[in-house]
C-alpha cells in the first residue's frame, strides 16, 4: 500500500546528520516559534533567522537529548554496552491476569472474607469458645462450619486463579525467533523470556509479543500493515515503516546485531498509544523515529512475509499493559445486601439478649450472663448461609456452562452470577462485538441512477463495458487533454459510471498480494523445518533493495519464493475493511486492481485492457481530514486525475455548488438504511495545474515544523470545484441477532452505551443499524469540543429533550470533560447526570483508559447501578475489569478479552440468554435461598430465647451440638438447597417478555421489606412451636427437645413448598430422603432422642403443632398472591 506521501525520515536524517548541535538548535528554534505563536517570516525577514540560530549555537544553550526525549533509554542493536553497570534492566515480558501470588493468596483470600461482617462475626464467636466461661457447646460445632466455608472459598478462588494462570501460560510460552547477539543466528525464544534489546522475528498473522521498533520488512514496498483492534479498537489497519537505515543497508539478519555503533534512544514507558518519540543513531547517521516506526504489543502483523523488530518495552511497560487494569476481586451486590442484613440481625440479637437480661434483672454476674445469651442466640446469623450461597453460585455457573442454547459460554468468575440479574447499564464495544467487521458495498448512487449490488449490478456492468469499448484509451475522454476542462455540458451516464468505478480501484490503500501455490507452500514448510534452527536466509539482493523470502515459512530456495500461483486470486491487504469492500465492488464490475507499489497503480478495465496510473502524490485518510486523495497520471494518455473520497461533511465543500444538494440527499438516504457512506469525486487537471500544486506541495513537505498544516493548506486551496461522481453505501455486517438482543435488553430496562475507537460516522451508522437509535430518537453530536462554555451550551440545549436523544460524543470532547472533572469542576457531573438519562450514548474515538473511566463514572453518578461491559479486544480489558460484570467475546482477533472476563461468550446475541434468563434466575433463587436460611437460623434463636425465659433464665442450649449441626446440614440443607432448582417461568417466556427482568433491577426480591416479612415468620413459627410444645408435652425436658426439633424439621420442609413455583421429581425425592434420614436418626441415635414415649398420640401432637405454625402463613401467602400477584405473574397473565 502507498498510504502516505511524507517519506521524510531519510530527508530529515540527511539534514540533521551533520552534528547534534545543529539538530538541537534547530529544534529549539522551531519550538520557540511554536510557543510564541511565530508565523512564517516574509522574504525580507528570512535573513534574520540564521543570525538567531547562530546566536543559539554560540551561546551553547541547546537542550540536551535527554530533555528532548523524556526518561530516555538507550538500546544497542549489538547488545554490547561499555560496562555491565550501563546495561539497562527492565521487567520481563510475561503476561499475568492472575489475582493472587503464592505469597499473598492466603492473606488476600482471608482479608476478602473477613472484611464482611458476616464472616467476622463467626470468627469472633468461634474464638470465644476457647474461653471456658463463655463456652456454650462443642467447639467443633462452631469451628467446623467456619473452616468449611473458608476452605471452600479458597478452593474456588484458587481454582479460578489457576485457570487464569493456564490461559496466561499459553500466551507466555508461545515461541518466536530472535537473532542471538552471541551466535548471530536465529534461535527460538518464549514470549515471556524476551528482553529489551532483543531482535525478534514476527510472521504474518502473528501477535506482536512486545513493543517493537520496526527494523526490517520483507514487503517490497517497504511498509507493513498491522491490526490494532486489540489495542485501540479501531478496525482500520495501520501502516508502519521500518527504520530506513536498517531497511536499505541490511543483507542478512546477522547484520543487525553486528552494527556496533547502532542504537535506538527512545522515551521511557508511557500509556500514550498514539505517540512515540525516539531517534536511531548509527555512527554519523541520525534518523528521527515516530509512531509509524513502531509495532505495539498485542497488535497483529497483517502483511505477508515477516518483519524484524527491536524490543523497546516489555511486560508491564508495554503500551497495552499500561492501558490495562489489574484484575481485582469483584463482590456481588447480593453479598453486600446480605452483609447489611447480617448487621441488622446482629443488632436484633443484641436487643433480644439485652431484653432477656432485663427480664432477669441486673444482679450477680449479669455481664457474663449477657454474653452467654448472645452466644446461645448467635444462630440468628447462620454460618451455613455462606456454604449454601457458595454452592448455589457454583451450580449457577455450571448451568451457564452447559446451556446448549449458548454453546461455548464459560463462567470464569463463579462468585458473581447473581450480578447478571441486576444489570442496569450495558457498555459495549462495537468492532467484533456488535459487528462482524465484514464489509460489503451494497449500493452506489450517481447523479443519474442508483445501483444495487443485488438487483441492478448487471446494468452497471453494461454501462462500464460500453464506455471501455467506446473509449479504450482510458477514463475522462470527454475532458480536454490540454486544459483539463469538460468538453460537454452534460456528461453521459456511462462516462460517470466508469469514472466512479475507476476511482474506487485507484484511490485506496489496497495492495494485492499473490498467493503461493499449495505445493510450493508445502515445500517451503519442509525447508523451514529443516533449516529453521540455523537461522533465517535472505534471498539474493535485487536491483533496489534486499528481499526476504516472501512466505514466513520459507528458509531457502529463491526459486520457491519466485514462483507464484497464477491461477489463484490475490489476497487484498488494506488499512480498512471498507477499502477492501470498495475494491471488491470494483472487481465485481470487472475493473480489477492488478498491482500497486509506491510509484504506480495498475488496473485491468472491464474490456480486459491494462491501465497504469503513476502516483504523483498520495494523501491517506485520517480522523482529522476525514478524507483520502491521490494525484495520478495515466501513462497511456498522459491525462492527470485527482481522485478523492471522504465523509459528506468534508466533501460537500469540495464539489461544485450545484452538486452539493444531491450529494447530501444521497448520503442521508443511504444512512437511513444503516449504510456507511463515502462520497467519491474527481478533478481532471492540466499540466500547468499539476505543476502549480506540486510546487506548493513540495514546499510544504520540506518544512520541519507544522508540516502537516502547511500540506493541508495547500490541499485546501487545490480541492475546489471537484466533479461529484457518486456515493457508496457499505454495510458492516452485524453479528447474529444483534438487533433482537439490543431490543430485548432495552425492553428489560437496560441502557446500552456503545464505546468504540472508530470514527463518528461509522459509530452513527452502526447505532442506527443495530437498533440503538429508535426511529423517534434524535441524534445530538458533541465532537471536537475543547471549550468549556461550548460544552455547557450543548448540555443546556439537549437537556429538555434528552429522553428522546441519542448522544454521540468523541474522545476529544470526553477528554475535555474528564480533564475538568479531575480539576474538581462540575462539568463532568453535569454531563454524566445528563447522559445517564439518554436512551443511548455512543462514544467514538474512545481510548482504552477512557472506556474504563466511563464505567467508573457511571457507577459514581448513578449511586452504584450495576454495569456490565462486553468486548472482544485487548483494548476492552480495562473496561471489562472495571465493570461489575465483565463479559468477553471470543473474537477473530484473540482471546484477551475473553480470558480477562467474568463470563466468556461466543457472540453478542448470547447476552439474551445469559442476562435475561440465567441472570434473572440466579438472582431470584439466591434471594429466596438466603432469606430462607436466615429464617432457619432465626427460628432457632426465637425458640432458644423463649426457652431461657421459661426455664428460669438458665443460659444453657436447648439443643446439644450434634442436633444444632445436624439441623443446619443433613436434616434441612437438601430441602432448602432444592430452592435453587426452582424456576418461576420458562426460558422461552423470559425471552418473549423481557420486562420480567425489570423488577429485579429494583432489588425487590431481597430488600428490607422482604427481610422484615421473614423475621416476622420466624418469630411467629418459633413462638408457636415452643409454646405449644410446652403445653402438650410438659412431662419432661427431653420431650420438649424431641417435639420441638421434630416440628422444626417438618415446618422447614413445608416452608420450602410454600416458596417453590414448580414441584419437580428431584424435589420430592429430596424431601422423602430427608424424612427417612431424620427417622433413622431418631431410631439409631437414642442418646439424643427420647423414644420411650413415642406413640400414635405423639405423632398427632406433632402434626397439630406443625399445622398451627405453618398453615396460617401459607394461607396468608396464597391469599396475598391471589389479591396482589407479583409482577412476573401480572406480565405472564
CSV table of N, CA, C and O in Angstrom, one decimal, residues 190-261:
chain,number,residue,atom,x,y,z
A,190,UNK,N,10.9,-18.0,24.0
A,190,UNK,CA,9.5,-17.8,24.5
A,190,UNK,C,9.1,-16.4,24.6
A,190,UNK,O,10.0,-15.5,24.9
A,191,UNK,N,7.9,-16.1,24.5
A,191,UNK,CA,7.4,-14.7,24.6
A,191,UNK,C,7.8,-14.1,25.9
A,191,UNK,O,8.2,-12.9,26.0
A,192,UNK,N,7.7,-14.9,27.0
A,192,UNK,CA,7.9,-14.3,28.3
A,192,UNK,C,9.4,-14.1,28.6
A,192,UNK,O,9.8,-13.4,29.5
A,193,UNK,N,10.3,-14.7,27.8
A,193,UNK,CA,11.7,-14.5,28.0
A,193,UNK,C,12.3,-13.4,27.2
A,193,UNK,O,13.5,-13.2,27.3
A,194,UNK,N,11.5,-12.7,26.4
A,194,UNK,CA,12.1,-11.6,25.7
A,194,UNK,C,12.5,-10.5,26.6
A,194,UNK,O,11.9,-10.2,27.6
A,195,UNK,N,13.6,-9.8,26.1
A,195,UNK,CA,14.1,-8.7,26.9
A,195,UNK,C,14.3,-7.5,26.0
A,195,UNK,O,14.5,-7.6,24.8
A,196,UNK,N,14.4,-6.3,26.6
A,196,UNK,CA,14.6,-5.1,25.8
A,196,UNK,C,16.0,-5.2,25.2
A,196,UNK,O,17.0,-5.6,25.8
A,197,UNK,N,16.0,-5.0,23.9
A,197,UNK,CA,17.2,-5.1,23.1
A,197,UNK,C,17.3,-6.3,22.2
A,197,UNK,O,18.1,-6.4,21.3
A,198,UNK,N,16.4,-7.3,22.4
A,198,UNK,CA,16.3,-8.5,21.5
A,198,UNK,C,15.7,-8.1,20.2
A,198,UNK,O,14.9,-7.1,20.1
A,199,UNK,N,16.2,-8.7,19.1
A,199,UNK,CA,15.7,-8.5,17.8
A,199,UNK,C,14.8,-9.7,17.4
A,199,UNK,O,15.3,-10.8,17.4
A,200,UNK,N,13.5,-9.5,17.3
A,200,UNK,CA,12.5,-10.5,17.2
A,200,UNK,C,12.0,-10.6,15.7
A,200,UNK,O,11.9,-9.6,15.0
A,201,UNK,N,11.7,-11.9,15.3
A,201,UNK,CA,11.1,-12.1,14.1
A,201,UNK,C,9.6,-12.4,14.3
A,201,UNK,O,9.2,-13.2,15.1
A,202,UNK,N,8.7,-11.6,13.6
A,202,UNK,CA,7.3,-11.8,13.7
A,202,UNK,C,6.7,-12.1,12.3
A,202,UNK,O,7.0,-11.3,11.4
A,203,UNK,N,6.0,-13.2,12.2
A,203,UNK,CA,5.5,-13.6,10.9
A,203,UNK,C,4.0,-13.0,10.7
A,203,UNK,O,3.4,-12.5,11.6
A,204,UNK,N,3.5,-13.2,9.5
A,204,UNK,CA,2.2,-12.7,9.1
A,204,UNK,C,1.2,-13.4,10.0
A,204,UNK,O,1.3,-14.6,10.4
A,205,UNK,N,0.2,-12.6,10.5
A,205,UNK,CA,-0.9,-13.0,11.3
A,205,UNK,C,-0.5,-13.5,12.7
A,205,UNK,O,-1.2,-14.1,13.4
A,206,UNK,N,0.7,-13.1,13.1
A,206,UNK,CA,1.2,-13.4,14.5
A,206,UNK,C,1.0,-12.2,15.4
A,206,UNK,O,1.0,-11.0,14.9
A,207,UNK,N,0.7,-12.4,16.7
A,207,UNK,CA,0.6,-11.4,17.6
A,207,UNK,C,2.0,-10.8,17.9
A,207,UNK,O,3.0,-11.5,18.1
A,208,UNK,N,2.1,-9.5,17.9
A,208,UNK,CA,3.4,-8.8,18.3
A,208,UNK,C,3.5,-9.0,19.8
A,208,UNK,O,2.7,-8.6,20.6
A,209,UNK,N,4.6,-9.7,20.3
A,209,UNK,CA,4.7,-10.0,21.7
A,209,UNK,C,5.1,-8.9,22.7
A,209,UNK,O,4.9,-9.0,23.9
A,210,UNK,N,5.7,-7.9,22.1
A,210,UNK,CA,6.2,-6.8,23.0
A,210,UNK,C,6.2,-5.5,22.1
A,210,UNK,O,6.0,-5.6,20.9
A,211,UNK,N,6.5,-4.4,22.7
A,211,UNK,CA,6.6,-3.1,21.9
A,211,UNK,C,7.9,-3.2,21.1
A,211,UNK,O,9.0,-3.2,21.7
A,212,UNK,N,7.8,-3.0,19.8
A,212,UNK,CA,8.9,-3.2,18.9
A,212,UNK,C,9.2,-1.9,18.1
A,212,UNK,O,8.2,-1.1,17.8
A,213,UNK,N,10.5,-1.6,17.8
A,213,UNK,CA,10.8,-0.7,16.8
A,213,UNK,C,11.1,-1.4,15.5
A,213,UNK,O,11.9,-2.4,15.5
A,214,UNK,N,10.4,-1.1,14.5
A,214,UNK,CA,10.5,-1.9,13.2
A,214,UNK,C,11.8,-1.6,12.5
A,214,UNK,O,12.1,-0.5,12.1
A,215,UNK,N,12.6,-2.7,12.3
A,215,UNK,CA,13.9,-2.5,11.7
A,215,UNK,C,13.9,-3.0,10.2
A,215,UNK,O,14.6,-2.4,9.4
A,216,UNK,N,13.1,-4.0,9.9
A,216,UNK,CA,13.1,-4.6,8.6
A,216,UNK,C,11.8,-5.2,8.2
A,216,UNK,O,11.1,-5.8,9.1
A,217,UNK,N,11.4,-5.1,7.0
A,217,UNK,CA,10.2,-5.9,6.5
A,217,UNK,C,10.5,-6.5,5.2
A,217,UNK,O,11.3,-6.0,4.4
A,218,UNK,N,9.9,-7.6,4.9
A,218,UNK,CA,10.1,-8.3,3.6
A,218,UNK,C,9.3,-7.7,2.5
A,218,UNK,O,9.5,-8.1,1.3
A,219,UNK,N,8.3,-6.8,2.9
A,219,UNK,CA,7.5,-6.2,1.8
A,219,UNK,C,8.3,-5.4,0.9
A,219,UNK,O,9.1,-4.5,1.3
A,220,UNK,N,8.1,-5.6,-0.4
A,220,UNK,CA,8.9,-4.8,-1.4
A,220,UNK,C,8.6,-3.3,-1.4
A,220,UNK,O,9.4,-2.5,-1.8
A,221,UNK,N,7.4,-3.0,-0.9
A,221,UNK,CA,7.0,-1.6,-0.9
A,221,UNK,C,7.7,-0.9,0.4
A,221,UNK,O,7.6,0.3,0.5
A,222,UNK,N,8.2,-1.7,1.3
A,222,UNK,CA,8.9,-1.1,2.5
A,222,UNK,C,7.9,-0.7,3.5
A,222,UNK,O,8.2,0.2,4.4
A,223,UNK,N,6.7,-1.2,3.5
A,223,UNK,CA,5.7,-0.9,4.5
A,223,UNK,C,5.0,-2.1,5.0
A,223,UNK,O,5.0,-3.1,4.3
A,224,UNK,N,4.4,-2.1,6.1
A,224,UNK,CA,3.7,-3.2,6.6
A,224,UNK,C,2.4,-2.7,7.2
A,224,UNK,O,2.2,-1.6,7.6
A,225,UNK,N,1.4,-3.6,7.2
A,225,UNK,CA,0.1,-3.3,7.8
A,225,UNK,C,0.0,-4.1,9.2
A,225,UNK,O,0.5,-5.2,9.3
A,226,UNK,N,-0.6,-3.4,10.2
A,226,UNK,CA,-0.9,-4.1,11.4
A,226,UNK,C,-2.3,-3.9,11.8
A,226,UNK,O,-2.9,-2.9,11.4
A,227,UNK,N,-2.9,-4.9,12.5
A,227,UNK,CA,-4.2,-4.7,13.0
A,227,UNK,C,-4.1,-4.4,14.5
A,227,UNK,O,-3.5,-5.0,15.3
A,228,UNK,N,-4.9,-3.3,14.8
A,228,UNK,CA,-4.8,-2.8,16.2
A,228,UNK,C,-6.1,-2.9,17.0
A,228,UNK,O,-6.3,-2.2,18.0
A,229,UNK,N,-6.9,-3.8,16.5
A,229,UNK,CA,-8.2,-4.0,17.2
A,229,UNK,C,-8.1,-4.3,18.7
A,229,UNK,O,-8.8,-3.8,19.5
A,230,UNK,N,-7.0,-5.1,19.0
A,230,UNK,CA,-6.8,-5.5,20.4
A,230,UNK,C,-6.3,-4.4,21.3
A,230,UNK,O,-6.2,-4.5,22.5
A,231,UNK,N,-5.8,-3.3,20.6
A,231,UNK,CA,-5.2,-2.3,21.4
A,231,UNK,C,-6.0,-1.0,21.5
A,231,UNK,O,-6.3,-0.5,22.6
A,232,UNK,N,-6.6,-0.5,20.4
A,232,UNK,CA,-7.3,0.7,20.4
A,232,UNK,C,-8.8,0.5,19.9
A,232,UNK,O,-9.5,1.5,19.9
A,233,UNK,N,-9.1,-0.7,19.4
A,233,UNK,CA,-10.5,-0.9,19.0
A,233,UNK,C,-10.7,-0.4,17.6
A,233,UNK,O,-11.9,-0.6,17.1
A,234,UNK,N,-9.8,0.2,16.9
A,234,UNK,CA,-10.0,0.7,15.5
A,234,UNK,C,-9.9,-0.5,14.5
A,234,UNK,O,-9.0,-1.3,14.6
A,235,UNK,N,-10.8,-0.5,13.6
A,235,UNK,CA,-10.8,-1.6,12.6
A,235,UNK,C,-9.8,-1.3,11.5
A,235,UNK,O,-9.4,-2.2,10.8
A,236,UNK,N,-9.5,0.0,11.2
A,236,UNK,CA,-8.6,0.3,10.1
A,236,UNK,C,-7.3,-0.3,10.4
A,236,UNK,O,-6.7,-0.1,11.5
A,237,UNK,N,-6.7,-0.9,9.4
A,237,UNK,CA,-5.3,-1.4,9.6
A,237,UNK,C,-4.4,-0.2,9.5
A,237,UNK,O,-4.6,0.8,8.8
A,238,UNK,N,-3.3,-0.3,10.3
A,238,UNK,CA,-2.3,0.8,10.3
A,238,UNK,C,-1.1,0.5,9.5
A,238,UNK,O,-0.7,-0.6,9.4
A,239,UNK,N,-0.5,1.6,8.9
A,239,UNK,CA,0.7,1.4,8.1
A,239,UNK,C,1.9,1.7,9.0
A,239,UNK,O,1.9,2.7,9.8
A,240,UNK,N,2.9,0.8,9.0
A,240,UNK,CA,4.1,1.1,9.7
A,240,UNK,C,5.3,0.9,8.7
A,240,UNK,O,5.3,0.1,7.8
A,241,UNK,N,6.3,1.7,9.0
A,241,UNK,CA,7.5,1.7,8.1
A,241,UNK,C,8.8,1.4,9.0
A,241,UNK,O,8.9,1.9,10.1
A,242,UNK,N,9.7,0.7,8.4
A,242,UNK,CA,10.9,0.4,9.1
A,242,UNK,C,11.9,1.5,9.2
A,242,UNK,O,11.7,2.5,8.4
A,243,UNK,N,12.9,1.4,10.0
A,243,UNK,CA,14.0,2.4,10.0
A,243,UNK,C,14.7,2.4,8.7
A,243,UNK,O,15.1,1.3,8.2
A,244,UNK,N,14.8,3.5,8.0
A,244,UNK,CA,15.4,3.5,6.7
A,244,UNK,C,16.8,2.9,6.6
A,244,UNK,O,17.2,2.2,5.7
A,245,UNK,N,17.6,3.2,7.6
A,245,UNK,CA,19.0,2.8,7.6
A,245,UNK,C,19.1,1.3,7.7
A,245,UNK,O,19.9,0.7,6.9
A,246,UNK,N,18.3,0.6,8.5
A,246,UNK,CA,18.3,-0.8,8.5
A,246,UNK,C,17.6,-1.5,7.4
A,246,UNK,O,18.0,-2.6,6.9
A,247,UNK,N,16.6,-0.9,6.9
A,247,UNK,CA,15.8,-1.4,5.7
A,247,UNK,C,16.7,-1.4,4.5
A,247,UNK,O,16.6,-2.3,3.7
A,248,UNK,N,17.4,-0.4,4.3
A,248,UNK,CA,18.1,-0.2,3.0
A,248,UNK,C,19.5,-0.9,2.9
A,248,UNK,O,19.9,-1.3,1.9
A,249,UNK,N,20.1,-1.0,4.1
A,249,UNK,CA,21.5,-1.5,4.1
A,249,UNK,C,21.7,-2.9,4.6
A,249,UNK,O,22.9,-3.3,4.7
A,250,UNK,N,20.7,-3.6,4.9
A,250,UNK,CA,20.9,-4.9,5.5
A,250,UNK,C,20.8,-6.0,4.5
A,250,UNK,O,19.9,-6.0,3.7
A,251,UNK,N,21.7,-6.9,4.5
A,251,UNK,CA,21.7,-8.0,3.6
A,251,UNK,C,21.4,-9.3,4.3
A,251,UNK,O,21.0,-10.3,3.6
A,252,UNK,N,21.5,-9.4,5.6
A,252,UNK,CA,21.2,-10.6,6.3
A,252,UNK,C,20.8,-10.2,7.7
A,252,UNK,O,21.2,-9.1,8.2
A,253,UNK,N,20.0,-11.0,8.4
A,253,UNK,CA,19.6,-10.6,9.8
A,253,UNK,C,20.8,-10.4,10.7
A,253,UNK,O,20.7,-9.6,11.7
A,254,UNK,N,21.9,-11.1,10.5
A,254,UNK,CA,23.0,-11.0,11.3
A,254,UNK,C,23.6,-9.6,11.3
A,254,UNK,O,24.3,-9.2,12.2
A,255,UNK,N,23.4,-8.9,10.2
A,255,UNK,CA,23.9,-7.6,10.1
A,255,UNK,C,23.4,-6.6,11.2
A,255,UNK,O,24.1,-5.7,11.6
A,256,UNK,N,22.2,-6.9,11.6
A,256,UNK,CA,21.6,-6.0,12.7
A,256,UNK,C,22.4,-6.1,14.0
A,256,UNK,O,22.7,-5.0,14.6
A,257,UNK,N,22.7,-7.3,14.4
A,257,UNK,CA,23.5,-7.4,15.7
A,257,UNK,C,25.0,-7.1,15.5
A,257,UNK,O,25.7,-7.0,16.5
A,258,UNK,N,25.4,-7.0,14.3
A,258,UNK,CA,26.8,-6.6,14.0
A,258,UNK,C,27.0,-5.1,13.8
A,258,UNK,O,28.1,-4.7,13.5
A,259,UNK,N,25.9,-4.4,13.9
A,259,UNK,CA,26.0,-2.9,13.8
A,259,UNK,C,26.5,-2.4,15.2
A,259,UNK,O,25.7,-2.0,16.0
A,260,UNK,N,27.8,-2.3,15.3
A,260,UNK,CA,28.4,-2.0,16.7
A,260,UNK,C,28.0,-0.6,17.2
A,260,UNK,O,27.7,-0.5,18.4
A,261,UNK,N,27.9,0.4,16.3
A,261,UNK,CA,27.6,1.7,16.8
A,261,UNK,C,26.1,2.1,16.7
A,261,UNK,O,25.8,3.2,17.1
